[in-house]
Short mmCIF file of C-alpha atoms and ligand atoms in Angstrom, two decimals:
data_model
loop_
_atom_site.label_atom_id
_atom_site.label_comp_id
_atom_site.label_asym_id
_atom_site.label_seq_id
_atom_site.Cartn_x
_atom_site.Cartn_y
_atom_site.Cartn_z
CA UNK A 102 0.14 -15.17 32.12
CA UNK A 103 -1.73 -12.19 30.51
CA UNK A 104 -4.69 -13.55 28.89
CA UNK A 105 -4.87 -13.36 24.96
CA UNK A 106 -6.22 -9.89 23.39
CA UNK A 107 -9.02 -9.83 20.90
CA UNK A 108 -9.65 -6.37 18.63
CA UNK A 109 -13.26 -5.96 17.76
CA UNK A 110 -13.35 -4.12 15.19
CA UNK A 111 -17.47 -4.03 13.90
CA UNK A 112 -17.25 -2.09 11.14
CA UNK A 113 -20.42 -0.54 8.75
CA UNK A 114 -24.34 -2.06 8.21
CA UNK A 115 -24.93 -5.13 9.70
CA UNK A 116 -21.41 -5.77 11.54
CA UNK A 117 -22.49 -4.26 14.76
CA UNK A 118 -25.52 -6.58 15.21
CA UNK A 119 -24.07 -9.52 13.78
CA UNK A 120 -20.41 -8.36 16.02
CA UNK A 121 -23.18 -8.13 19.39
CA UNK A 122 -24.05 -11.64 19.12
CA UNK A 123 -20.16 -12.76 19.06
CA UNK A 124 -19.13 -10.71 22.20
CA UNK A 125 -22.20 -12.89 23.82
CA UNK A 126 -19.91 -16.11 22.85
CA UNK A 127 -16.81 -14.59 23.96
CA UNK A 128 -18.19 -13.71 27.39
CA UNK A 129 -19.99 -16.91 27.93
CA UNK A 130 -16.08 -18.37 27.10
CA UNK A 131 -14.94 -16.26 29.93
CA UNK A 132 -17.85 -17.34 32.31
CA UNK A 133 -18.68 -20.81 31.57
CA UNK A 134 -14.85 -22.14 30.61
CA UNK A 135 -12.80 -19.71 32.40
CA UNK A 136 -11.30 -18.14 29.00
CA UNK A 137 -10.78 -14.79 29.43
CA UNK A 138 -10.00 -12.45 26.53
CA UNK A 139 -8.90 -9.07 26.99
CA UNK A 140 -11.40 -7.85 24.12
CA UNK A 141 -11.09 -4.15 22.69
CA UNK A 142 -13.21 -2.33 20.08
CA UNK A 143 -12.60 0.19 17.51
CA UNK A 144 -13.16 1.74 14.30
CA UNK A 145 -12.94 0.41 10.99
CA UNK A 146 -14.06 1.08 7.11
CA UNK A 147 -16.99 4.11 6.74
CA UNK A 148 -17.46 4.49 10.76
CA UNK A 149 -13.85 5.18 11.09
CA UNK A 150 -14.31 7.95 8.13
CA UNK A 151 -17.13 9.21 9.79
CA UNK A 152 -15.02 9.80 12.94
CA UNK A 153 -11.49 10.59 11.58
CA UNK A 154 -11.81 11.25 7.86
CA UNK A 155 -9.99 8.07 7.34
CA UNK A 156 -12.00 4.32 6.92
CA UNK A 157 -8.45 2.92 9.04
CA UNK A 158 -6.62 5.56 12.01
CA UNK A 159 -2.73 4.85 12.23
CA UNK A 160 -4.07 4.40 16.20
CA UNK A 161 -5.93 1.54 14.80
CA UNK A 162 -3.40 -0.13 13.12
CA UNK A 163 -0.99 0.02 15.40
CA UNK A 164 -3.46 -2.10 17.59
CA UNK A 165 -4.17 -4.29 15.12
CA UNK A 166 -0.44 -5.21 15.01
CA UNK A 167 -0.61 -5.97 18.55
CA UNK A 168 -2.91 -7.84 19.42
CA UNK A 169 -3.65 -11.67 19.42
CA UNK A 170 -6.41 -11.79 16.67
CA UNK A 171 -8.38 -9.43 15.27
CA UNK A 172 -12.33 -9.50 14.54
CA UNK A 173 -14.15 -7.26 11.92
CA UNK A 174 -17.61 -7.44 11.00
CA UNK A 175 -18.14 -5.99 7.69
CA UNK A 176 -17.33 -2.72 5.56
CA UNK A 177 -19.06 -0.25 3.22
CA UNK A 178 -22.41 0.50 2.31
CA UNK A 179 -24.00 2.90 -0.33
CA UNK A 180 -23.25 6.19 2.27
CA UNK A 181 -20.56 5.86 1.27
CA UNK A 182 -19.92 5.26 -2.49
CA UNK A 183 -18.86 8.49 -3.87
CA UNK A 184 -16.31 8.90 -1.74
CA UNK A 185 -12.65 9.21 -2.89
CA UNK A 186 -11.31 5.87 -3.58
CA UNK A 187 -8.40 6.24 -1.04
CA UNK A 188 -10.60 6.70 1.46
CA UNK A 189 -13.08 4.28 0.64
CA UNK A 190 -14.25 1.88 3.84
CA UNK A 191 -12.64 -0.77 1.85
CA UNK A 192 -9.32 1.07 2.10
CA UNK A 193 -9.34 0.38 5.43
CA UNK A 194 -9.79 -3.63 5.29
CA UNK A 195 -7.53 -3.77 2.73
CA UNK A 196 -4.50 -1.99 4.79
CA UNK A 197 -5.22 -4.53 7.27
CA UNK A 198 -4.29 -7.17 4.98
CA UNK A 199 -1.59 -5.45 3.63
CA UNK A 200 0.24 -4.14 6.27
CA UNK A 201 -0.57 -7.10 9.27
CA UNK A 202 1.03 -9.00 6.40
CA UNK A 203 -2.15 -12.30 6.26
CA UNK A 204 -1.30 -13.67 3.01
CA UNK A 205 -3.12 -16.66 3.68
CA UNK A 206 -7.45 -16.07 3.58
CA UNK A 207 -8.87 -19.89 4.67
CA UNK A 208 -12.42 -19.58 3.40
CA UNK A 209 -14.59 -22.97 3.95
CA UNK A 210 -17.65 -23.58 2.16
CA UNK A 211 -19.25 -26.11 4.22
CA UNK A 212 -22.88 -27.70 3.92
CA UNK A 213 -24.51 -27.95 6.85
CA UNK A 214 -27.09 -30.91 6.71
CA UNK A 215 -30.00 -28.65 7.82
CA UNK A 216 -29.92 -26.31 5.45
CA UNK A 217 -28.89 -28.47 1.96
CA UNK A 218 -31.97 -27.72 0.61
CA UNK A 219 -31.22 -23.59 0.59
CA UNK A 220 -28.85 -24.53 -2.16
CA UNK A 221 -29.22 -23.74 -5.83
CA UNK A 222 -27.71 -27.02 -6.35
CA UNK A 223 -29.36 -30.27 -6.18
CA UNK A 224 -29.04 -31.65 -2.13
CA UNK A 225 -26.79 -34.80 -3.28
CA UNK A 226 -24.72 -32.32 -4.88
CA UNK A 227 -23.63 -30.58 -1.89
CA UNK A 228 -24.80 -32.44 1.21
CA UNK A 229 -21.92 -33.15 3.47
CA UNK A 230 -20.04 -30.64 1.14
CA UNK A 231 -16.89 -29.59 2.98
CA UNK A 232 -14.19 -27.38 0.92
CA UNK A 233 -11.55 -25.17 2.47
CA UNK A 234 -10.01 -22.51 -0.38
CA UNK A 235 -6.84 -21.01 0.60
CA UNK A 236 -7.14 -17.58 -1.45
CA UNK A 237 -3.42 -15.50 -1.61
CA UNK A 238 -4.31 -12.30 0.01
CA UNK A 239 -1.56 -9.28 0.04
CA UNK A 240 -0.52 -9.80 -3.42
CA UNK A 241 -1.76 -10.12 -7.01
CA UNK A 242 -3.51 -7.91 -9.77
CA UNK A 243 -5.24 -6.41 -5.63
CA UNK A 244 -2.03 -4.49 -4.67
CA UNK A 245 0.38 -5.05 -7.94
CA UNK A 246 2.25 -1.52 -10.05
CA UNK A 247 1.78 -0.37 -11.92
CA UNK A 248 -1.59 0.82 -11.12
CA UNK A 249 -4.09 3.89 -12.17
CA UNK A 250 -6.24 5.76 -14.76
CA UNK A 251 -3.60 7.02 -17.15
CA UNK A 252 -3.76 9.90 -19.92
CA UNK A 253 -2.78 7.51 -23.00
CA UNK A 254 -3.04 9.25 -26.52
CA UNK A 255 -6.79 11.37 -26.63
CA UNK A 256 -8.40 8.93 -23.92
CA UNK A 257 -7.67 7.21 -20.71
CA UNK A 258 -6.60 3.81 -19.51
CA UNK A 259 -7.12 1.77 -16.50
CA UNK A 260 -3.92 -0.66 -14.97
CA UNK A 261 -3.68 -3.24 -12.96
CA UNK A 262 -1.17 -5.07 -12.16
CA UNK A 263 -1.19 -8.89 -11.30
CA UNK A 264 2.30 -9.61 -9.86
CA UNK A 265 3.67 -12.79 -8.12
CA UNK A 266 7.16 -13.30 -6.37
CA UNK A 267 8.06 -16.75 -6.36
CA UNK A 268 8.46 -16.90 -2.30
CA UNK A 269 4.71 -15.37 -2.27
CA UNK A 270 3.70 -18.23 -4.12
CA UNK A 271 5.96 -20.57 -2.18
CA UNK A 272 4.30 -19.51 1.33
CA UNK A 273 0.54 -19.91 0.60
CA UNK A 274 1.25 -22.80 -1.15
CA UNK A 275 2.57 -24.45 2.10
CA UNK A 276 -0.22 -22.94 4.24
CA UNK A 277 -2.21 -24.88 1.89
CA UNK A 278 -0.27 -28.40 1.95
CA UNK A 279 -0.35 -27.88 5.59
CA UNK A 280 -4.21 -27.39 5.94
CA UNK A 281 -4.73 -30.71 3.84
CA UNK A 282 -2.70 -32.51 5.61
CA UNK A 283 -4.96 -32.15 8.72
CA UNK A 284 -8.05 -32.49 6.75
CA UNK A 285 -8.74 -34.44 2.93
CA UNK A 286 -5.12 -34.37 1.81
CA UNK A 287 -6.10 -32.93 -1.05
CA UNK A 288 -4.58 -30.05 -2.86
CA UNK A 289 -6.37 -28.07 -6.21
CA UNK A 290 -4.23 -25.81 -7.50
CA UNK A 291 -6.02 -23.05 -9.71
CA UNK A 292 -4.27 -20.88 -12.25
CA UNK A 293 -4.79 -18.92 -15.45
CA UNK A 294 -1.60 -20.98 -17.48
CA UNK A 295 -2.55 -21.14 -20.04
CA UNK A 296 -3.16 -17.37 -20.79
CA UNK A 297 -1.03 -15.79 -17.80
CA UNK A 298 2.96 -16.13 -17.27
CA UNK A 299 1.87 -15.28 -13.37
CA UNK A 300 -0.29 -18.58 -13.73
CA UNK A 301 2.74 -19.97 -15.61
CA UNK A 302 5.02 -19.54 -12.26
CA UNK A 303 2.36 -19.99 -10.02
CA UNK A 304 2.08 -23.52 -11.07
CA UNK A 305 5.81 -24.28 -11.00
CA UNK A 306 6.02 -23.14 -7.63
CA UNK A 307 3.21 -25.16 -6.26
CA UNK A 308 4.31 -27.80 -7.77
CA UNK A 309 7.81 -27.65 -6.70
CA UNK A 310 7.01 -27.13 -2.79
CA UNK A 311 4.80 -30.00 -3.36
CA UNK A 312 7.66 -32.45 -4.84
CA UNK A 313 10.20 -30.67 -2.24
CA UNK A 314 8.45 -31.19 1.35
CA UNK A 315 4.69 -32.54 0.52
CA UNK A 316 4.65 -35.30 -1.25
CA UNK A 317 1.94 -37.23 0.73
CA UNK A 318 -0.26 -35.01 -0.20
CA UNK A 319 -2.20 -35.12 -3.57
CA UNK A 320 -1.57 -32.09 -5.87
CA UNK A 321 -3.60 -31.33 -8.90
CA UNK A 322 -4.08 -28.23 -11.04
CA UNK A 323 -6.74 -26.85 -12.91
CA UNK A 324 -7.39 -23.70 -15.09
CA UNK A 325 -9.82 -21.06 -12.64
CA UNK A 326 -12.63 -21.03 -15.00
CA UNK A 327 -12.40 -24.84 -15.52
CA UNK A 328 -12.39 -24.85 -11.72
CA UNK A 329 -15.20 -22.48 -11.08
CA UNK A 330 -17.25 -25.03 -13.51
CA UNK A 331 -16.14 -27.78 -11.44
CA UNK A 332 -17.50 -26.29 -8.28
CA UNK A 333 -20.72 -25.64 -10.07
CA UNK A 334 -20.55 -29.55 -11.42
CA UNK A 335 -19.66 -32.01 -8.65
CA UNK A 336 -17.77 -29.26 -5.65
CA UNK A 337 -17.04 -32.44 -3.27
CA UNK A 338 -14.50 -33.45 -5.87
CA UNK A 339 -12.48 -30.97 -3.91
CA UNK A 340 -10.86 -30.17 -0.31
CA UNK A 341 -8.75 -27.77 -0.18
CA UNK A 342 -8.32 -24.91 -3.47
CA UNK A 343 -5.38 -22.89 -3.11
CA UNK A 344 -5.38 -19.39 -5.72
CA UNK A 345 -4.60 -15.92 -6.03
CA UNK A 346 -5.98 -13.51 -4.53
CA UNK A 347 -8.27 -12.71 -7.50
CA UNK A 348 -9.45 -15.74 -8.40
CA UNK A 349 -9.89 -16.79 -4.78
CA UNK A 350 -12.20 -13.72 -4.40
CA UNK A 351 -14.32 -14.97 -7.34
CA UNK A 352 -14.31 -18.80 -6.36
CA UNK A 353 -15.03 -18.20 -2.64
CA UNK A 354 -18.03 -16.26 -3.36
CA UNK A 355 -19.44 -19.13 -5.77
CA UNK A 356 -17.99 -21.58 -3.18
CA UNK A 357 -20.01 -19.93 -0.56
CA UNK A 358 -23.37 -19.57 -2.47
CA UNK A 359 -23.12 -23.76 -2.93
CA UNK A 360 -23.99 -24.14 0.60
CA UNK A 361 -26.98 -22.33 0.98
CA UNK A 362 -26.24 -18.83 2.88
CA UNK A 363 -23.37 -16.48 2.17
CA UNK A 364 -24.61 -15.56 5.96
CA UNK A 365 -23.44 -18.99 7.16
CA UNK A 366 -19.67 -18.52 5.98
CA UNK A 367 -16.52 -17.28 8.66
CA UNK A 368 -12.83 -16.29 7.52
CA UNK A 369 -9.21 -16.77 8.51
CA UNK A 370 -6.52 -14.56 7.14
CA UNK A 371 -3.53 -15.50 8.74
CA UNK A 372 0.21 -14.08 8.57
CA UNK A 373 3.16 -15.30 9.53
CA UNK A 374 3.89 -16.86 13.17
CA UNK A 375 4.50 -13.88 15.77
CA UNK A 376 7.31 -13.96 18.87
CA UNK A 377 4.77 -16.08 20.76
CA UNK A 378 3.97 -18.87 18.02
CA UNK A 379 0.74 -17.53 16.91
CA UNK A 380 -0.07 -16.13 13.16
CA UNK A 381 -0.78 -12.96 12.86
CA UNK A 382 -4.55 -13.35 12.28
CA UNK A 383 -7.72 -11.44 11.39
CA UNK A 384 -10.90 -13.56 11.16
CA UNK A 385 -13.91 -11.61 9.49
CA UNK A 386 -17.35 -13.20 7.95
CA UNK A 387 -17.03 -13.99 4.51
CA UNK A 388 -20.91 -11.32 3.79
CA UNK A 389 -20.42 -8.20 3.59
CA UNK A 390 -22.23 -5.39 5.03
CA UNK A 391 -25.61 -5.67 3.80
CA UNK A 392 -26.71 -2.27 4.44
CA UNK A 393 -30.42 -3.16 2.90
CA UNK A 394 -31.41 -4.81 6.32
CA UNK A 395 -28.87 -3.01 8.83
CA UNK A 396 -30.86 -1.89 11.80
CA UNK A 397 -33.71 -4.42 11.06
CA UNK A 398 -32.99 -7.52 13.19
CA UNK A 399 -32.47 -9.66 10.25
CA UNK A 400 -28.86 -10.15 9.90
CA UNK A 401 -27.62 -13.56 10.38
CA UNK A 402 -25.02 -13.56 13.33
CA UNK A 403 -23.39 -17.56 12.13
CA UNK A 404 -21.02 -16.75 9.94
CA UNK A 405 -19.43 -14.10 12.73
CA UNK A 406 -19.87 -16.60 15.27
CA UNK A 407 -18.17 -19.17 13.28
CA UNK A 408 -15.35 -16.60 12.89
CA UNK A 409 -14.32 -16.38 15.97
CA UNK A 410 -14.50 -20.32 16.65
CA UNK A 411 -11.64 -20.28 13.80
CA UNK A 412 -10.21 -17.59 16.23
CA UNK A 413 -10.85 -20.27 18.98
CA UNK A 414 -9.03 -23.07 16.40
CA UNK A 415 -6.16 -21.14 14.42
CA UNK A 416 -5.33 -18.28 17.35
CA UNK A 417 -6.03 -19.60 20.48
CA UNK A 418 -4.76 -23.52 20.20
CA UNK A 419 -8.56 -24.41 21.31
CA UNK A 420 -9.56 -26.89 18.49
CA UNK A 421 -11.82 -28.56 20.72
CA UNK A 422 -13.59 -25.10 21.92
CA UNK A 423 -14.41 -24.11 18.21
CA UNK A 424 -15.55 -27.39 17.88
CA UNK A 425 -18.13 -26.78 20.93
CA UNK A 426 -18.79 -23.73 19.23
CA UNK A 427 -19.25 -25.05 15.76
CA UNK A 428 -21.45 -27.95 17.08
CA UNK A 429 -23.87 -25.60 19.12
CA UNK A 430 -24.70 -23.92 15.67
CA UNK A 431 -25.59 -26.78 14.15
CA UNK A 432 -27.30 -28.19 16.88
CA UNK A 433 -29.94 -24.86 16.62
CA UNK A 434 -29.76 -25.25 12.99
CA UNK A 435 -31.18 -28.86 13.44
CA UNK A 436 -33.69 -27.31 16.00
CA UNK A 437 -35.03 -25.32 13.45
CA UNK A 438 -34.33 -21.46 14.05
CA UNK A 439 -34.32 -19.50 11.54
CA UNK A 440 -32.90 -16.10 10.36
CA UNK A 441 -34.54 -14.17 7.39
CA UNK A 442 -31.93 -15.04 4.84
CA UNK A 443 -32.32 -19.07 5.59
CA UNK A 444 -36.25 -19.11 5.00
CA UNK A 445 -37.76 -21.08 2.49
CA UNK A 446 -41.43 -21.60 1.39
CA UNK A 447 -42.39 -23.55 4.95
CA UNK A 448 -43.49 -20.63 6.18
CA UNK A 449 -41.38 -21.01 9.97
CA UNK A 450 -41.19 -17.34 11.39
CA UNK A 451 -37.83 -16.54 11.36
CA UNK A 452 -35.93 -15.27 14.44
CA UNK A 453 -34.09 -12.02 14.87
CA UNK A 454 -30.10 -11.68 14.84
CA UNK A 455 -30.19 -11.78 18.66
CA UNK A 456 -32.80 -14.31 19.03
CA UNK A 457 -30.19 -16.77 17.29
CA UNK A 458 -27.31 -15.15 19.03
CA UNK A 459 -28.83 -16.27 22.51
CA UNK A 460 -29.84 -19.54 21.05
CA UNK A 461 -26.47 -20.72 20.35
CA UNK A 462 -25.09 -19.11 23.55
CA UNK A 463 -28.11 -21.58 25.17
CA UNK A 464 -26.85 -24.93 23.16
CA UNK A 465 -23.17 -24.12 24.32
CA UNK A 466 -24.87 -24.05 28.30
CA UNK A 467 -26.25 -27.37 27.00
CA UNK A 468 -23.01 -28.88 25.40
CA UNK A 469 -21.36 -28.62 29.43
C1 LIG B 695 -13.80 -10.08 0.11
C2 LIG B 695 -14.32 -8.77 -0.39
C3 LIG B 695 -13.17 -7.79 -0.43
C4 LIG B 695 -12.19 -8.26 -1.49
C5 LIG B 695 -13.55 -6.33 -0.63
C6 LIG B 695 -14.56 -5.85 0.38
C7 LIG B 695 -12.34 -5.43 -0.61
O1 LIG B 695 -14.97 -8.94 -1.60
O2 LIG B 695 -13.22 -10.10 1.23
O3 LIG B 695 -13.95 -11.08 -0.58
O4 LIG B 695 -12.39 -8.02 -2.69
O5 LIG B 695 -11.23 -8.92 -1.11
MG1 LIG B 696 -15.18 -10.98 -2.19
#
């Protein structure tokens, strides 16, 4: 058997520090456990422009398609900005989405006990806090046509489009019953209904798939901005929020933010199963690309790390390796180390991205 293929793909600012501390992980997998990945690297987002004039090569792509699971760091960054929107770096994540078909983004906000005190929220508020939000992701107002800066009368207007099939709506919504069956077995809904037909349809549909195939699992809906106050108000009411692809990119961030460090949060963006069983699947942290401390050893390496232990979980059929994984982060969490981003006023010196990256790679020696 040819062992599975990885495509590293690092991406502007802070992704090739954060991306260095991950291929430490993956070779201490292929070392230590005797899981080899056939790992590759290339170009993606403002690099890629750099390089080719284009923030995604068709070369790229094409690689993308083939391989077992793909791993980005982060795109963009101010060099950037006045570029031509086609070719913007975020082009390039976006036609990953798009075209590798992952219409299903799993973004967990999860409290780890360490670092409940980082929150903005009281620590009884989100201690133990443990949400997955299943955000549609190759559809909506992000991709819909109409779309463009128009000529209308003596000035111009903007469009955007938000646009739902029924059977795009039917397919997250199962990824999401699916997920809470194997977690809470809870289901949130989030919609704009009473405003939006989109919403309007969205709900039926959820609801339907629900009555049709998952009734054991508790359904509820709730308006977005009711929901986003919600999260603010009491978030372990929840476990898994499915939504579009909008609202999902608004409620993850604030989801994220709850638990202390947007640097602590990974990403799955699965597609649909491929000839060998496995999604389609690009995993990616949920920060961006922080360009302010690129280059400066402060970046905080977790939330890639944890990205490719939901590699190890949703690609690979290794639930109890991402577990490993996820448990040696916590375990130097509970130690005490410290990026930048996760000090507060105790004055502990913080440790450098590859400081924690070794650290971790040291608790998994210890976990054997
Ligand atoms: C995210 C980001 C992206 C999005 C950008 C970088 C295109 O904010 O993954 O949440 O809006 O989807
Ligand atoms: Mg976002």
């Amino acid at each position: 058997m040819t062992n599975p293929s990885i495509l590293i793909l690092p991406g502007d600012g802070i992704g090739p520090e954060v991306m260095a501390e991950v291929r430490k992980v993956i070779d201490w997998y292929g070392v230590k456990r005797d899981m080899v990945f056939n790992v590759t690297e290339d170009l993606v987002g403002g690099v890629a422009y750099d390089a080719h004039g284009t923030p995604l090569h068709d070369d790229t792509m094409e690689k993308a398609q083939q391989v077992d699971a793909v791993l980005l760091g982060a795109v963009g960054g101010p060099k950037y900005d006045d570029l031509d929107f086609s070719v913007k770096p975020e082009r390039g994540l976006l036609r990953l989405r798009k075209e590798m078909d992952l219409f299903s983004n799993l973004r967990p906000a999860q409290c780890f006990d360490a670092l409940a005190d980082f929150s903005s929220l009281k620590r009884d508020v989100v201690a133990g806090l443990d949400i997955m939000i299943v955000r549609e992701l190759t559809s909506g107002i992000y991709f819909g046509e109409p779309r463009g800066i128009f000529e209308e009368g003596n000035e111009r207007v903007g469009i955007n489009t938000q646009r739902y099939t029924e059977s795009e709506i039917d397919r997250v919504a199962r990824s999401a019953f699916e997920l809470a069956r194997r977690r809470g077995n809870k289901v949130c809904s989030m919609e704009k209904a009473n405003v939006m037909e989109s919403g309007i349809l969205w709900r039926e549909v959820v609801q339907k798939v629900h009555d049709e195939d998952y009734q054991d699992v508790e359904l509820s809906h709730m308006y977005a901005d009711a929901g986003a106050m919600q999260l603010c108000r009491w978030p372990k009411q929840f476990d898994v929020i499915v939504t579009d692809n909008l609202f999902g990119d608004l409620l993850s961030d604030a989801a994220a933010m709850l638990t202390g460090s947007l640097g602590m949060l990974p990403s799955a963006s699965l597609g649909a199963p491929m000839a060998n069983g496995r999604p389609k699947a690009l995993y990616e942290p949920v920060h961006g690309s922080a360009p302010d401390i690129a280059g400066t050893g402060k970046a905080n390496p977790i939330a890639c790390v944890l990205s490719f232990a939901m590699a190890l979980r949703y690609s690979f059929d290794h639930g109890d390796e991402a577990t490993r994984l996820e448990d040696a982060v916590e375990k130097v969490l509970a130690d005490g180390l410290r990026t930048a981003d996760l000090l507060g006023e105790d004055g502990v010196n913080p440790v450098s991205t590859s400081q924690m990256g070794d650290a971790i790679v040291a608790a998994l020696d210890a976990s054997l």
